[in-house]
Amino acid sequence: MKILKVIILAAAVMSCASLYAAKPTGRKPEANKPTSGRIQTSNQIVSPKVKQLMERARKGDAAAQNELGMCYFRGDGVPKNDTLAYRYFGQAALQKYPKGILNVAYCVRKGVGVKADSLKARDLYVNAIGIGKDSILNRLDEASKKDVFLAKTLAYVYNTGKGGVKRSLQGCKVYLKRAVDLGDKASLTPYATLCMRTRDNVSAQKAYKAAYENGDTAAGYWYARYLINGLGGDSGKGFILMNNYAQKGMPGAMEIYGMCLLEGNGVERNAAQGFEWLKKASLKGNLPAQWELAECYATGNGTDLDFLQAFRWMSREAMHSSVNRFKNWLKNAEENDTTKSYLLFMQGLKALHNKDFATSAKIAKLLGKQKLTKESKVLEGLTLLASDNIHVVMKNIPYQSDLTYLR
């Protein structure tokens, strides 16, 4: 309502002729001139219907104020006047009359009797929904089938949960799709992103493709990801496209590009080059790349075996990743996998970081049972220190040069 009051106050101070004060003309009326049922007031000729609306509007009838605004807007029974139309719509809106708010929103959107402002118009539509509930929502829903602005406004409502509407990503998706179908290219990328968030990957891939072909270069990254993952049919094309983003220094693209080379996805396998791209992405702070780089060091894939480096990079990633990643790695590791003990050790560090000392102590004992005495003792010692200076320990321990027990 604050927005409404500001808008209506501005309208109130506008200079406009009085509707009702008659001005002397110095001429006598022509007695026999036909009036066609109209009455002249304040140098304006208005119909009896408008005169009745004026009387009701003076008494504060919101419906009459709104209808009088429509008369001025259309020139129905009174000369067309956008300023007065906006003024009467505003009077109805100030009384929380939903149709009045809708009409003020339309005026603000289109610049009818007031300066156009799309953001204020959107907020006014949201305000109308909050007051008029389902009746206004249904009315806007019907209008949005042919109106991009209203479709995007309703998408905003469902995405934010404003106007008393329950937040719904699916609802937002429906209206963004409507905007896209109406030809709004700007809605392609938001729609694609929402499809991805709601796991509608087929629609997401198509929308990202359309957005990229329409000139949205950022959408090309996601389009390439879908191609590389086998959605869209051409992983080789995805690799080439991802290469462009990797060359420009995008960490996420570097990581994916490196994994393509490491695994031979869409390109001839080159583990050494893949390792180098993962290293570049890791140094730029990409967390998945840090974990994958650690795996390269731990398994000798694309580089020499170096458990100390594996430990260092796993430590960096461990401070930010979810516990599930460690669990999944441990679940999938073979019994003779040389990295399994280090993954278990890293899971213990992760538990320490989360101040789950019971879990870290349990893992320390498990490492001891596996005859990994040094790892067990280090983790046990860290657990004892953790309550006082865990963050200092976690910051420094991965970079101490004397951690020979990892080799």
Tab-separated table of N, CA and C in Angstrom, residues 165-305:
chain	number	residue	atom	x	y	z
A	165	VAL	N	0.409	-16.069	-2.266
A	165	VAL	CA	0.396	-17.301	-3.064
A	165	VAL	C	1.467	-18.252	-2.528
A	166	LYS	N	1.143	-19.506	-2.405
A	166	LYS	CA	2.113	-20.489	-1.921
A	166	LYS	C	3.236	-20.648	-2.936
A	167	ARG	N	4.455	-20.565	-2.465
A	167	ARG	CA	5.612	-20.671	-3.363
A	167	ARG	C	5.633	-22.034	-4.042
A	168	SER	N	5.857	-22.002	-5.359
A	168	SER	CA	5.843	-23.241	-6.136
A	168	SER	C	6.743	-23.088	-7.352
A	169	LEU	N	7.819	-23.880	-7.398
A	169	LEU	CA	8.700	-23.839	-8.561
A	169	LEU	C	7.991	-24.371	-9.800
A	170	GLN	N	7.099	-25.344	-9.598
A	170	GLN	CA	6.341	-25.872	-10.737
A	170	GLN	C	5.404	-24.799	-11.290
A	171	GLY	N	4.776	-24.030	-10.384
A	171	GLY	CA	3.908	-22.952	-10.834
A	171	GLY	C	4.686	-21.893	-11.587
A	172	CYS	N	5.857	-21.540	-11.064
A	172	CYS	CA	6.725	-20.580	-11.732
A	172	CYS	C	7.115	-21.093	-13.118
A	173	LYS	N	7.409	-22.371	-13.184
A	173	LYS	CA	7.812	-22.990	-14.456
A	173	LYS	C	6.703	-22.886	-15.502
A	174	VAL	N	5.460	-23.081	-15.080
A	174	VAL	CA	4.322	-23.002	-16.003
A	174	VAL	C	4.257	-21.636	-16.668
A	175	TYR	N	4.427	-20.585	-15.888
A	175	TYR	CA	4.284	-19.234	-16.439
A	175	TYR	C	5.517	-18.789	-17.225
A	176	LEU	N	6.689	-19.258	-16.833
A	176	LEU	CA	7.865	-18.966	-17.648
A	176	LEU	C	7.754	-19.656	-19.008
A	177	LYS	N	7.221	-20.880	-18.985
A	177	LYS	CA	7.004	-21.599	-20.255
A	177	LYS	C	6.002	-20.823	-21.116
A	178	ARG	N	4.998	-20.250	-20.479
A	178	ARG	CA	4.009	-19.467	-21.217
A	178	ARG	C	4.674	-18.246	-21.862
A	179	ALA	N	5.557	-17.597	-21.116
A	179	ALA	CA	6.276	-16.441	-21.664
A	179	ALA	C	7.155	-16.854	-22.835
A	180	VAL	N	7.815	-18.002	-22.700
A	180	VAL	CA	8.657	-18.512	-23.791
A	180	VAL	C	7.815	-18.809	-25.031
A	181	ASP	N	6.676	-19.449	-24.823
A	181	ASP	CA	5.796	-19.792	-25.940
A	181	ASP	C	5.229	-18.550	-26.633
A	182	LEU	N	5.143	-17.452	-25.877
A	182	LEU	CA	4.656	-16.201	-26.456
A	182	LEU	C	5.769	-15.440	-27.182
A	183	GLY	N	6.967	-16.045	-27.197
A	183	GLY	CA	8.064	-15.464	-27.964
A	183	GLY	C	9.050	-14.629	-27.178
A	184	ASP	N	9.000	-14.690	-25.840
A	184	ASP	CA	9.917	-13.889	-25.039
A	184	ASP	C	11.255	-14.618	-24.892
A	185	LYS	N	12.248	-14.192	-25.643
A	185	LYS	CA	13.554	-14.846	-25.645
A	185	LYS	C	14.268	-14.685	-24.301
A	186	ALA	N	14.008	-13.584	-23.608
A	186	ALA	CA	14.674	-13.330	-22.326
A	186	ALA	C	14.289	-14.356	-21.265
A	187	SER	N	13.172	-15.042	-21.456
A	187	SER	CA	12.716	-16.029	-20.470
A	187	SER	C	13.319	-17.412	-20.698
A	188	LEU	N	14.050	-17.591	-21.791
A	188	LEU	CA	14.578	-18.919	-22.119
A	188	LEU	C	15.535	-19.442	-21.050
A	189	THR	N	16.528	-18.632	-20.681
A	189	THR	CA	17.514	-19.099	-19.706
A	189	THR	C	16.904	-19.299	-18.321
A	190	PRO	N	16.099	-18.353	-17.794
A	190	PRO	CA	15.448	-18.621	-16.491
A	190	PRO	C	14.576	-19.871	-16.526
A	191	TYR	N	13.879	-20.080	-17.645
A	191	TYR	CA	13.043	-21.269	-17.767
A	191	TYR	C	13.903	-22.530	-17.778
A	192	ALA	N	15.010	-22.488	-18.520
A	192	ALA	CA	15.905	-23.650	-18.573
A	192	ALA	C	16.471	-23.973	-17.194
A	193	THR	N	16.871	-22.935	-16.462
A	193	THR	CA	17.430	-23.128	-15.125
A	193	THR	C	16.395	-23.737	-14.182
A	194	LEU	N	15.162	-23.286	-14.303
A	194	LEU	CA	14.096	-23.829	-13.463
A	194	LEU	C	13.804	-25.282	-13.830
A	195	CYS	N	13.852	-25.596	-15.116
A	195	CYS	CA	13.677	-26.990	-15.550
A	195	CYS	C	14.764	-27.871	-14.945
A	196	MET	N	15.985	-27.365	-14.936
A	196	MET	CA	17.096	-28.127	-14.365
A	196	MET	C	16.874	-28.342	-12.869
A	197	ARG	N	16.404	-27.299	-12.179
A	197	ARG	CA	16.177	-27.410	-10.737
A	197	ARG	C	15.051	-28.384	-10.418
A	198	THR	N	14.088	-28.522	-11.318
A	198	THR	CA	12.965	-29.434	-11.095
A	198	THR	C	13.190	-30.780	-11.791
A	199	ARG	N	14.435	-31.016	-12.222
A	199	ARG	CA	14.856	-32.294	-12.810
A	199	ARG	C	14.176	-32.615	-14.149
A	200	ASP	N	13.718	-31.586	-14.816
A	200	ASP	CA	13.176	-31.755	-16.165
A	200	ASP	C	14.315	-31.476	-17.150
A	201	ASN	N	15.240	-32.427	-17.231
A	201	ASN	CA	16.474	-32.186	-17.961
A	201	ASN	C	16.292	-32.124	-19.476
A	202	VAL	N	15.316	-32.822	-19.996
A	202	VAL	CA	15.071	-32.768	-21.439
A	202	VAL	C	14.652	-31.352	-21.846
A	203	SER	N	13.713	-30.783	-21.103
A	203	SER	CA	13.269	-29.416	-21.390
A	203	SER	C	14.389	-28.413	-21.140
A	204	ALA	N	15.175	-28.662	-20.099
A	204	ALA	CA	16.283	-27.753	-19.778
A	204	ALA	C	17.291	-27.710	-20.915
A	205	GLN	N	17.631	-28.889	-21.442
A	205	GLN	CA	18.615	-28.945	-22.533
A	205	GLN	C	18.114	-28.198	-23.761
A	206	LYS	N	16.846	-28.374	-24.102
A	206	LYS	CA	16.282	-27.697	-25.272
A	206	LYS	C	16.247	-26.184	-25.080
A	207	ALA	N	15.886	-25.753	-23.864
A	207	ALA	CA	15.796	-24.320	-23.601
A	207	ALA	C	17.174	-23.670	-23.571
A	208	TYR	N	18.152	-24.357	-22.989
A	208	TYR	CA	19.511	-23.820	-22.984
A	208	TYR	C	20.047	-23.714	-24.415
A	209	LYS	N	19.737	-24.703	-25.213
A	209	LYS	CA	20.162	-24.673	-26.614
A	209	LYS	C	19.555	-23.466	-27.331
A	210	ALA	N	18.250	-23.273	-27.149
A	210	ALA	CA	17.566	-22.146	-27.800
A	210	ALA	C	18.128	-20.815	-27.304
A	211	ALA	N	18.406	-20.725	-25.990
A	211	ALA	CA	18.950	-19.482	-25.434
A	211	ALA	C	20.342	-19.204	-25.994
A	212	TYR	N	21.149	-20.257	-26.106
A	212	TYR	CA	22.501	-20.090	-26.656
A	212	TYR	C	22.446	-19.655	-28.113
A	213	GLU	N	21.579	-20.282	-28.879
A	213	GLU	CA	21.447	-19.925	-30.291
A	213	GLU	C	20.853	-18.529	-30.466
A	214	ASN	N	20.192	-18.039	-29.410
A	214	ASN	CA	19.633	-16.694	-29.455
A	214	ASN	C	20.631	-15.630	-28.981
A	215	GLY	N	21.848	-16.084	-28.632
A	215	GLY	CA	22.887	-15.127	-28.273
A	215	GLY	C	23.265	-15.069	-26.816
A	216	ASP	N	22.674	-15.903	-25.964
A	216	ASP	CA	23.023	-15.924	-24.545
A	216	ASP	C	24.229	-16.849	-24.362
A	217	THR	N	25.418	-16.281	-24.316
A	217	THR	CA	26.633	-17.090	-24.255
A	217	THR	C	26.717	-17.897	-22.965
A	218	ALA	N	26.192	-17.362	-21.858
A	218	ALA	CA	26.233	-18.091	-20.591
A	218	ALA	C	25.451	-19.398	-20.670
A	219	ALA	N	24.379	-19.403	-21.465
A	219	ALA	CA	23.568	-20.618	-21.614
A	219	ALA	C	24.336	-21.712	-22.333
A	220	GLY	N	25.326	-21.317	-23.139
A	220	GLY	CA	26.103	-22.303	-23.878
A	220	GLY	C	26.857	-23.263	-22.985
A	221	TYR	N	27.291	-22.779	-21.825
A	221	TYR	CA	28.009	-23.640	-20.880
A	221	TYR	C	27.117	-24.792	-20.431
A	222	TRP	N	25.874	-24.467	-20.068
A	222	TRP	CA	24.964	-25.501	-19.595
A	222	TRP	C	24.524	-26.405	-20.744
A	223	TYR	N	24.358	-25.833	-21.912
A	223	TYR	CA	24.022	-26.637	-23.089
A	223	TYR	C	25.136	-27.644	-23.357
A	224	ALA	N	26.382	-27.191	-23.252
A	224	ALA	CA	27.524	-28.089	-23.462
A	224	ALA	C	27.548	-29.202	-22.413
A	225	ARG	N	27.226	-28.863	-21.170
A	225	ARG	CA	27.193	-29.877	-20.114
A	225	ARG	C	26.194	-30.981	-20.429
A	226	TYR	N	25.030	-30.572	-20.914
A	226	TYR	CA	24.017	-31.579	-21.256
A	226	TYR	C	24.488	-32.455	-22.414
A	227	LEU	N	25.131	-31.880	-23.396
A	227	LEU	CA	25.647	-32.658	-24.521
A	227	LEU	C	26.702	-33.652	-24.043
A	228	ILE	N	27.600	-33.196	-23.177
A	228	ILE	CA	28.660	-34.071	-22.669
A	228	ILE	C	28.080	-35.215	-21.845
A	229	ASN	N	27.003	-34.923	-21.123
A	229	ASN	CA	26.363	-35.957	-20.305
A	229	ASN	C	25.452	-36.876	-21.094
A	230	GLY	N	25.428	-36.703	-22.417
A	230	GLY	CA	24.685	-37.619	-23.267
A	230	GLY	C	23.275	-37.198	-23.596
A	231	LEU	N	22.881	-35.973	-23.205
A	231	LEU	CA	21.542	-35.495	-23.515
A	231	LEU	C	21.641	-34.494	-24.663
A	232	GLY	N	21.137	-34.875	-25.800
A	232	GLY	CA	21.258	-34.015	-26.974
A	232	GLY	C	22.007	-34.701	-28.091
A	233	GLY	N	22.678	-35.804	-27.758
A	233	GLY	CA	23.203	-36.685	-28.789
A	233	GLY	C	24.602	-36.448	-29.291
A	234	ASP	N	25.302	-35.400	-28.894
A	234	ASP	CA	26.595	-35.120	-29.498
A	234	ASP	C	27.579	-34.654	-28.432
A	235	SER	N	28.240	-35.613	-27.753
A	235	SER	CA	29.199	-35.255	-26.711
A	235	SER	C	30.419	-34.564	-27.302
A	236	GLY	N	30.763	-34.903	-28.569
A	236	GLY	CA	31.890	-34.247	-29.227
A	236	GLY	C	31.646	-32.762	-29.405
A	237	LYS	N	30.427	-32.405	-29.804
A	237	LYS	CA	30.060	-30.993	-29.940
A	237	LYS	C	30.112	-30.302	-28.574
A	238	GLY	N	29.667	-31.024	-27.553
A	238	GLY	CA	29.715	-30.470	-26.204
A	238	GLY	C	31.146	-30.223	-25.758
A	239	PHE	N	32.049	-31.143	-26.106
A	239	PHE	CA	33.468	-30.995	-25.749
A	239	PHE	C	34.063	-29.751	-26.402
A	240	ILE	N	33.767	-29.547	-27.684
A	240	ILE	CA	34.289	-28.381	-28.408
A	240	ILE	C	33.755	-27.088	-27.792
A	241	LEU	N	32.475	-27.100	-27.493
A	241	LEU	CA	31.865	-25.911	-26.901
A	241	LEU	C	32.429	-25.650	-25.505
A	242	MET	N	32.626	-26.706	-24.716
A	242	MET	CA	33.170	-26.545	-23.372
A	242	MET	C	34.605	-26.042	-23.419
A	243	ASN	N	35.332	-26.440	-24.462
A	243	ASN	CA	36.708	-25.980	-24.634
A	243	ASN	C	36.768	-24.455	-24.706
A	244	ASN	N	35.784	-23.850	-25.384
A	244	ASN	CA	35.760	-22.390	-25.502
A	244	ASN	C	35.667	-21.728	-24.132
A	245	TYR	N	34.837	-22.289	-23.283
A	245	TYR	CA	34.667	-21.715	-21.945
A	245	TYR	C	35.888	-21.991	-21.063
A	246	ALA	N	36.499	-23.164	-21.225
A	246	ALA	CA	37.704	-23.493	-20.454
A	246	ALA	C	38.849	-22.558	-20.832
A	247	GLN	N	38.982	-22.282	-22.120
A	247	GLN	CA	40.054	-21.401	-22.585
A	247	GLN	C	39.873	-19.981	-22.055
A	248	LYS	N	38.637	-19.603	-21.778
A	248	LYS	CA	38.356	-18.264	-21.242
A	248	LYS	C	38.565	-18.191	-19.731
A	249	GLY	N	38.914	-19.335	-19.109
A	249	GLY	CA	39.239	-19.324	-17.695
A	249	GLY	C	38.089	-19.614	-16.754
A	250	MET	N	36.979	-20.198	-17.257
A	250	MET	CA	35.863	-20.527	-16.377
A	250	MET	C	36.197	-21.813	-15.606
A	251	PRO	N	36.314	-21.748	-14.268
A	251	PRO	CA	36.735	-22.920	-13.489
A	251	PRO	C	35.867	-24.152	-13.714
A	252	GLY	N	34.538	-23.972	-13.734
A	252	GLY	CA	33.661	-25.123	-13.941
A	252	GLY	C	33.886	-25.779	-15.288
A	253	ALA	N	34.122	-24.961	-16.319
A	253	ALA	CA	34.387	-25.499	-17.657
A	253	ALA	C	35.731	-26.214	-17.683
A	254	MET	N	36.723	-25.673	-16.983
A	254	MET	CA	38.033	-26.324	-16.909
A	254	MET	C	37.908	-27.716	-16.304
A	255	GLU	N	37.104	-27.796	-15.239
A	255	GLU	CA	36.929	-29.092	-14.561
A	255	GLU	C	36.276	-30.113	-15.486
A	256	ILE	N	35.199	-29.718	-16.147
A	256	ILE	CA	34.494	-30.649	-17.035
A	256	ILE	C	35.360	-31.011	-18.236
A	257	TYR	N	36.051	-30.019	-18.792
A	257	TYR	CA	36.939	-30.247	-19.935
A	257	TYR	C	38.048	-31.229	-19.551
A	258	GLY	N	38.605	-31.034	-18.343
A	258	GLY	CA	39.648	-31.934	-17.870
A	258	GLY	C	39.143	-33.354	-17.707
A	259	MET	N	37.936	-33.515	-17.178
A	259	MET	CA	37.380	-34.852	-16.997
A	259	MET	C	37.085	-35.520	-18.335
A	260	CYS	N	36.689	-34.728	-19.335
A	260	CYS	CA	36.476	-35.290	-20.683
A	260	CYS	C	37.771	-35.887	-21.215
A	261	LEU	N	38.867	-35.151	-21.051
A	261	LEU	CA	40.173	-35.643	-21.500
A	261	LEU	C	40.616	-36.843	-20.673
A	262	LEU	N	40.344	-36.799	-19.380
A	262	LEU	CA	40.762	-37.871	-18.488
A	262	LEU	C	40.026	-39.171	-18.803
A	263	GLU	N	38.745	-39.057	-19.180
A	263	GLU	CA	37.911	-40.242	-19.410
A	263	GLU	C	37.707	-40.559	-20.885
A	264	GLY	N	38.120	-39.642	-21.779
A	264	GLY	CA	37.899	-39.870	-23.208
A	264	GLY	C	36.457	-39.689	-23.607
A	265	ASN	N	35.785	-38.733	-22.996
A	265	ASN	CA	34.374	-38.469	-23.270
A	265	ASN	C	34.239	-37.380	-24.322
A	266	GLY	N	33.883	-37.784	-25.561
A	266	GLY	CA	33.715	-36.824	-26.644
A	266	GLY	C	35.012	-36.472	-27.335
A	267	VAL	N	36.109	-37.080	-26.882
A	267	VAL	CA	37.427	-36.758	-27.433
A	267	VAL	C	38.366	-37.933	-27.141
A	268	GLU	N	39.455	-38.039	-27.870
A	268	GLU	CA	40.434	-39.090	-27.598
A	268	GLU	C	41.040	-38.873	-26.218
A	269	ARG	N	41.127	-39.930	-25.445
A	269	ARG	CA	41.587	-39.827	-24.066
A	269	ARG	C	43.025	-39.323	-24.003
A	270	ASN	N	43.264	-38.358	-23.116
A	270	ASN	CA	44.611	-37.847	-22.858
A	270	ASN	C	44.670	-37.493	-21.373
A	271	ALA	N	45.033	-38.478	-20.565
A	271	ALA	CA	44.994	-38.323	-19.111
A	271	ALA	C	45.915	-37.208	-18.627
A	272	ALA	N	47.080	-37.063	-19.249
A	272	ALA	CA	48.028	-36.039	-18.807
A	272	ALA	C	47.449	-34.632	-19.001
A	273	GLN	N	46.843	-34.384	-20.167
A	273	GLN	CA	46.215	-33.084	-20.400
A	273	GLN	C	45.023	-32.873	-19.474
A	274	GLY	N	44.262	-33.955	-19.275
A	274	GLY	CA	43.117	-33.855	-18.364
A	274	GLY	C	43.558	-33.470	-16.971
A	275	PHE	N	44.658	-34.084	-16.509
A	275	PHE	CA	45.208	-33.760	-15.193
A	275	PHE	C	45.590	-32.285	-15.109
A	276	GLU	N	46.203	-31.737	-16.145
A	276	GLU	CA	46.626	-30.336	-16.132
A	276	GLU	C	45.432	-29.387	-16.048
A	277	TRP	N	44.356	-29.713	-16.760
A	277	TRP	CA	43.166	-28.861	-16.697
A	277	TRP	C	42.514	-28.938	-15.319
A	278	LEU	N	42.521	-30.132	-14.730
A	278	LEU	CA	41.975	-30.257	-13.375
A	278	LEU	C	42.801	-29.462	-12.377
A	279	LYS	N	44.099	-29.423	-12.590
A	279	LYS	CA	44.978	-28.665	-11.708
A	279	LYS	C	44.682	-27.163	-11.819
A	280	LYS	N	44.488	-26.680	-13.064
A	280	LYS	CA	44.157	-25.270	-13.269
A	280	LYS	C	42.838	-24.917	-12.577
A	281	ALA	N	41.844	-25.800	-12.741
A	281	ALA	CA	40.542	-25.546	-12.114
A	281	ALA	C	40.650	-25.579	-10.600
A	282	SER	N	41.468	-26.485	-10.078
A	282	SER	CA	41.645	-26.603	-8.630
A	282	SER	C	42.271	-25.349	-8.041
A	283	LEU	N	43.252	-24.811	-8.745
A	283	LEU	CA	43.921	-23.606	-8.263
A	283	LEU	C	42.992	-22.394	-8.293
A	284	LYS	N	41.936	-22.475	-9.111
A	284	LYS	CA	40.936	-21.407	-9.144
A	284	LYS	C	39.820	-21.629	-8.127
A	285	GLY	N	39.958	-22.705	-7.338
A	285	GLY	CA	39.016	-22.931	-6.252
A	285	GLY	C	37.843	-23.835	-6.573
A	286	ASN	N	37.862	-24.527	-7.723
A	286	ASN	CA	36.754	-25.408	-8.066
A	286	ASN	C	36.816	-26.675	-7.217
A	287	LEU	N	35.821	-26.902	-6.388
A	287	LEU	CA	35.849	-28.012	-5.427
A	287	LEU	C	35.808	-29.393	-6.085
A	288	PRO	N	34.913	-29.639	-7.075
A	288	PRO	CA	34.946	-30.957	-7.716
A	288	PRO	C	36.304	-31.259	-8.338
A	289	ALA	N	36.942	-30.242	-8.925
A	289	ALA	CA	38.255	-30.447	-9.541
A	289	ALA	C	39.295	-30.806	-8.489
A	290	GLN	N	39.200	-30.216	-7.307
A	290	GLN	CA	40.163	-30.515	-6.248
A	290	GLN	C	40.071	-31.977	-5.831
A	291	TRP	N	38.852	-32.470	-5.721
A	291	TRP	CA	38.691	-33.877	-5.343
A	291	TRP	C	39.195	-34.798	-6.452
A	292	GLU	N	38.867	-34.453	-7.708
A	292	GLU	CA	39.297	-35.272	-8.844
A	292	GLU	C	40.812	-35.225	-9.013
A	293	LEU	N	41.411	-34.069	-8.736
A	293	LEU	CA	42.867	-33.952	-8.792
A	293	LEU	C	43.505	-34.832	-7.723
A	294	ALA	N	42.915	-34.837	-6.531
A	294	ALA	CA	43.414	-35.693	-5.457
A	294	ALA	C	43.365	-37.158	-5.876
A	295	GLU	N	42.307	-37.537	-6.534
A	295	GLU	CA	42.184	-38.918	-7.004
A	295	GLU	C	43.271	-39.248	-8.030
A	296	CYS	N	43.566	-38.272	-8.904
A	296	CYS	CA	44.639	-38.492	-9.887
A	296	CYS	C	45.963	-38.767	-9.174
A	297	TYR	N	46.269	-37.964	-8.145
A	297	TYR	CA	47.503	-38.169	-7.398
A	297	TYR	C	47.483	-39.513	-6.664
A	298	ALA	N	46.314	-39.889	-6.139
A	298	ALA	CA	46.221	-41.109	-5.341
A	298	ALA	C	46.289	-42.372	-6.188
A	299	THR	N	45.899	-42.270	-7.462
A	299	THR	CA	45.865	-43.450	-8.329
A	299	THR	C	46.929	-43.418	-9.430
A	300	GLY	N	47.612	-42.264	-9.588
A	300	GLY	CA	48.606	-42.158	-10.645
A	300	GLY	C	47.985	-41.986	-12.017
A	301	ASN	N	46.780	-41.471	-12.073
A	301	ASN	CA	46.084	-41.282	-13.354
A	301	ASN	C	46.435	-39.909	-13.930
A	302	GLY	N	47.259	-39.901	-14.976
A	302	GLY	CA	47.654	-38.648	-15.611
A	302	GLY	C	48.848	-37.988	-14.963
A	303	THR	N	49.364	-38.555	-13.873
A	303	THR	CA	50.514	-37.988	-13.167
A	303	THR	C	51.171	-39.079	-12.330
A	304	ASP	N	52.267	-38.747	-11.670
A	304	ASP	CA	52.931	-39.721	-10.804
A	304	ASP	C	52.153	-39.890	-9.500
A	305	LEU	N	52.258	-41.079	-8.917
A	305	LEU	CA	51.654	-41.313	-7.608
A	305	LEU	C	52.254	-40.351	-6.592
